[in-house]
Amino acid sequence: MVFKSKSDYIFGAYSPCKWESTSSYKYVEDNTLSSFIFSQTHDQVYPLNQDQKQYAIYCYSKYYGPVFGQGCDIYINNNFTDGYSRLGHSYQFSQYKNLNDDPYLFGQNKPEIKESFDLDILKIIVVQQNDYNKKLNDITRITISLCINYQMDQHTTYLQVLFFISLKQKNLVMKTLIR
């Protein structure tokens, strides 16, 4: 999902988890740890915390729009005007921690979505760490490139996934790590 707020902030999120409308609340776990939130405005990607993988997305009723994270790292109502962002609960965000209704992601306290885009995942390519820059240089039609500066540890595999996502009129390339 990619959104543009009335403040012209571009942000979004991705999760491989299945969305469903339920009569009671339900968190969906992402065992792949490939869910992430991003801000094109701030040129940042915020991956799912390993110890929060059971809270990747939140499903409830038809009145809820997309919700990412236990503390509503992103919550957008089904009307796309109401909601809030509290980055740092389930998704990695080092600048602030659990701020209520923080304008950082939307450029304002409420999302007030001006545009949204349907995403089609065209291709997933898994490459070794050393091959990433070479593969990225071979791609010529990139309009937006989002990368994470991420310290790998002993729990991280050295594979990277490039998500080639087609937007209606734009191309977006995102990189995330698989643990």
PDB file of N, CA and C in Angstrom, residues 14-15 20 25 32 52-53 63 69 77 87-89 94-95 98 106 113 115 140 145 150 167 170 175 177:
ATOM      1  N   TYR A  14       4.069  -2.706   3.633  1.00  0.00           N
ATOM      2  CA  TYR A  14       3.915  -3.977   2.923  1.00  0.00           C
ATOM      3  C   TYR A  14       3.889  -5.098   3.952  1.00  0.00           C
ATOM      4  N   SER A  15       3.042  -6.085   3.717  1.00  0.00           N
ATOM      5  CA  SER A  15       3.052  -7.314   4.506  1.00  0.00           C
ATOM      6  C   SER A  15       2.562  -8.456   3.630  1.00  0.00           C
ATOM      7  N   GLU A  20      -8.104  -9.959   6.443  1.00  0.00           N
ATOM      8  CA  GLU A  20      -9.460 -10.483   6.483  1.00  0.00           C
ATOM      9  C   GLU A  20     -10.299  -9.640   7.434  1.00  0.00           C
ATOM     10  N   TYR A  25     -11.207  -8.633  17.033  1.00  0.00           N
ATOM     11  CA  TYR A  25      -9.869  -8.234  16.596  1.00  0.00           C
ATOM     12  C   TYR A  25      -8.960  -9.444  16.444  1.00  0.00           C
ATOM     13  N   THR A  32       8.011 -14.608   8.298  1.00  0.00           N
ATOM     14  CA  THR A  32       9.101 -14.298   7.365  1.00  0.00           C
ATOM     15  C   THR A  32       9.826 -13.011   7.738  1.00  0.00           C
ATOM     16  N   GLN A  52       8.321  -8.783  17.651  1.00  0.00           N
ATOM     17  CA  GLN A  52       6.953  -8.300  17.459  1.00  0.00           C
ATOM     18  C   GLN A  52       6.293  -8.923  16.230  1.00  0.00           C
ATOM     19  N   LYS A  53       6.881 -10.002  15.700  1.00  0.00           N
ATOM     20  CA  LYS A  53       6.380 -10.587  14.452  1.00  0.00           C
ATOM     21  C   LYS A  53       4.932 -11.051  14.549  1.00  0.00           C
ATOM     22  N   TYR A  63     -14.938  -1.439   9.309  1.00  0.00           N
ATOM     23  CA  TYR A  63     -14.735  -0.035   9.657  1.00  0.00           C
ATOM     24  C   TYR A  63     -13.258   0.323   9.800  1.00  0.00           C
ATOM     25  N   GLY A  69       1.075  -3.212  13.088  1.00  0.00           N
ATOM     26  CA  GLY A  69       1.697  -3.180  14.402  1.00  0.00           C
ATOM     27  C   GLY A  69       0.721  -3.171  15.558  1.00  0.00           C
ATOM     28  N   ASN A  77      -8.253   4.627   9.102  1.00  0.00           N
ATOM     29  CA  ASN A  77      -9.644   4.210   9.120  1.00  0.00           C
ATOM     30  C   ASN A  77     -10.110   3.922   7.702  1.00  0.00           C
ATOM     31  N   LEU A  87       4.734   5.070  15.328  1.00  0.00           N
ATOM     32  CA  LEU A  87       5.908   4.264  14.975  1.00  0.00           C
ATOM     33  C   LEU A  87       6.740   3.927  16.206  1.00  0.00           C
ATOM     34  N   GLY A  88       7.301   2.733  16.211  1.00  0.00           N
ATOM     35  CA  GLY A  88       8.177   2.328  17.292  1.00  0.00           C
ATOM     36  C   GLY A  88       7.601   1.250  18.189  1.00  0.00           C
ATOM     37  N   HIS A  89       6.351   0.876  17.983  1.00  0.00           N
ATOM     38  CA  HIS A  89       5.764  -0.213  18.776  1.00  0.00           C
ATOM     39  C   HIS A  89       6.233  -1.560  18.237  1.00  0.00           C
ATOM     40  N   SER A  94      14.013   4.403  15.294  1.00  0.00           N
ATOM     41  CA  SER A  94      14.964   4.835  16.317  1.00  0.00           C
ATOM     42  C   SER A  94      14.807   6.298  16.733  1.00  0.00           C
ATOM     43  N   GLN A  95      14.187   7.130  15.905  1.00  0.00           N
ATOM     44  CA  GLN A  95      14.137   8.556  16.214  1.00  0.00           C
ATOM     45  C   GLN A  95      13.209   8.881  17.378  1.00  0.00           C
ATOM     46  N   ASN A  98       7.128   5.298  20.353  1.00  0.00           N
ATOM     47  CA  ASN A  98       5.737   5.226  20.773  1.00  0.00           C
ATOM     48  C   ASN A  98       5.074   6.591  20.970  1.00  0.00           C
ATOM     49  N   PHE A 106       2.833  11.143   8.424  1.00  0.00           N
ATOM     50  CA  PHE A 106       1.802  11.736   7.566  1.00  0.00           C
ATOM     51  C   PHE A 106       2.071  13.198   7.219  1.00  0.00           C
ATOM     52  N   ILE A 113      -5.753  11.058   3.583  1.00  0.00           N
ATOM     53  CA  ILE A 113      -5.165  10.535   2.355  1.00  0.00           C
ATOM     54  C   ILE A 113      -5.697  11.274   1.135  1.00  0.00           C
ATOM     55  N   GLU A 115      -4.142  10.536  -2.089  1.00  0.00           N
ATOM     56  CA  GLU A 115      -4.014   9.528  -3.144  1.00  0.00           C
ATOM     57  C   GLU A 115      -3.600   8.212  -2.521  1.00  0.00           C
ATOM     58  N   THR A 140      17.287  -0.124 -14.812  1.00  0.00           N
ATOM     59  CA  THR A 140      17.349   1.224 -15.377  1.00  0.00           C
ATOM     60  C   THR A 140      16.090   2.056 -15.164  1.00  0.00           C
ATOM     61  N   SER A 145      14.028   4.820  -4.947  1.00  0.00           N
ATOM     62  CA  SER A 145      14.830   3.743  -4.361  1.00  0.00           C
ATOM     63  C   SER A 145      14.861   3.929  -2.852  1.00  0.00           C
ATOM     64  N   TYR A 150      21.019  -1.093   7.896  1.00  0.00           N
ATOM     65  CA  TYR A 150      20.634  -2.087   8.897  1.00  0.00           C
ATOM     66  C   TYR A 150      21.852  -2.884   9.326  1.00  0.00           C
ATOM     67  N   LEU A 167       3.171   0.459  -9.619  1.00  0.00           N
ATOM     68  CA  LEU A 167       2.084   1.348  -9.257  1.00  0.00           C
ATOM     69  C   LEU A 167       1.402   1.759 -10.552  1.00  0.00           C
ATOM     70  N   LYS A 170       3.783   4.703 -11.590  1.00  0.00           N
ATOM     71  CA  LYS A 170       5.124   4.861 -11.033  1.00  0.00           C
ATOM     72  C   LYS A 170       5.734   3.499 -10.792  1.00  0.00           C
ATOM     73  N   LYS A 175      13.792  -2.549  -0.719  1.00  0.00           N
ATOM     74  CA  LYS A 175      14.694  -3.600  -0.274  1.00  0.00           C
ATOM     75  C   LYS A 175      14.382  -3.893   1.187  1.00  0.00           C
ATOM     76  N   LEU A 177      15.214  -7.072   4.412  1.00  0.00           N
ATOM     77  CA  LEU A 177      16.029  -8.224   4.791  1.00  0.00           C
ATOM     78  C   LEU A 177      15.147  -9.360   5.265  1.00  0.00           C
TER      79      LEU A 177
END
